[in-house]
């Protein structure tokens, strides 16, 4: 059983304050991850939250606008790896066999922005009993220098490439909400939620719920979107929040 | 013109003291790297020196003996990335557009120890004007957990995969020395130096001069082994020290 779990950047950081951890939320997430049985091949991806977004926007860098300046790239990448260090530390404290995989070291985009993320190292780490922890980061981008890769984009790529059985997005909301703010139980096609999420053909990959739902609909694996309170339930095999089929 | 430059771990660190930089040597190396013209695609690889070796041996980890413990892996990997951070900082201070590529994030070994190191990200970084800086590190190793990958092994792999035009190993000695401690000018076959380096079929890849020479003889590119005093000359296009054809 291969599971790809995304911990939203806004879940584990204080989005209103630059480079500030939400220590309590991260503790709860780490405790939930520690409860996963060792037969499961688990890959964790976390977003940049107030670490990544702050630095990226300061340098005018996005998923399409890049930088050719190594100092700027290192400021952004460094903030992301600082957050990754905190996540690893909390996981190790709970005996999760977590090791870092930095996307800037491994992935790149072609001229059209298409992401290539080799996964031989991740497969080997999983087979050897490690829990690879990736994160929103920069990646080399043909013609653009280095651009942002979001946690959501990494999750979609990994889920496909690793043929994940289950995908979970732990978010700041308890699921995809309808007009009355109730969690939508299941989404089978985008038409199910177009009235709530909008018809926008937005290509914003770091972005909102519409992009997340579209990306998850394209996957083979069943995917869940849920809040931190439901992380335990998801990791125990349940389908909390919204299930995207 | 693609050049792969190895900065020996013993050159840029004080090998006798754990996790101690040789700041003066690193300054000289950084100044030499800064002099390379911007048309050259330069990849820098550095060894672990007193950062990597100390930690790896403390945990009983080598190129063949691995660890399945994430804490041990992170102690070793962390020491290597600390040294990498110092190297990057000195290069950035001299306006070298240097960015890190951590082998633990990208490479793995199969059951026979064969290294796979995808290089799409390195090619893209080079094309975008960055100087990728790799380092001796750990890598996921099928059946063994995580084992050491040496700078020398990375250099040989990168030189082949990137079809490098020139390879330079900046070492603590001014070249391969003969019995009278004179630098041997050229080596065309291993037989040329078997009487000095020994016939040993050693597979020690972190190891001594015999392994370096064997690896360089196997390359398409012309390779030089030289001391820090000759780094400028090598980067200016010269063939100081020993040339391995």
PDB file of C-alpha atoms in Angstrom, chain A residues 48 76 81 96 103 127 140 185 193 196 214 227-228 230 235:
ATOM      1  CA  UNK A  48       5.954  26.139   1.870  1.00  0.00           C
ATOM      2  CA  UNK A  76      13.777  30.908  -1.235  1.00  0.00           C
ATOM      3  CA  UNK A  81      14.526  23.613   3.624  1.00  0.00           C
ATOM      4  CA  UNK A  96       9.148   8.187  12.030  1.00  0.00           C
ATOM      5  CA  UNK A 103      12.931  18.928  -5.197  1.00  0.00           C
ATOM      6  CA  UNK A 127      11.762  -0.140  -0.043  1.00  0.00           C
ATOM      7  CA  UNK A 140      15.366  24.573 -12.580  1.00  0.00           C
ATOM      8  CA  UNK A 185     -18.857  14.043   0.480  1.00  0.00           C
ATOM      9  CA  UNK A 193     -18.490  21.343  -8.058  1.00  0.00           C
ATOM     10  CA  UNK A 196     -19.103  26.212  -6.110  1.00  0.00           C
ATOM     11  CA  UNK A 214      -8.886  19.155 -11.035  1.00  0.00           C
ATOM     12  CA  UNK A 227      -8.730  18.993   7.826  1.00  0.00           C
ATOM     13  CA  UNK A 228      -6.114  18.276  10.497  1.00  0.00           C
ATOM     14  CA  UNK A 230      -9.343  14.075  10.266  1.00  0.00           C
ATOM     15  CA  UNK A 235      -4.182   7.466   7.857  1.00  0.00           C
TER      16      UNK A 235
END
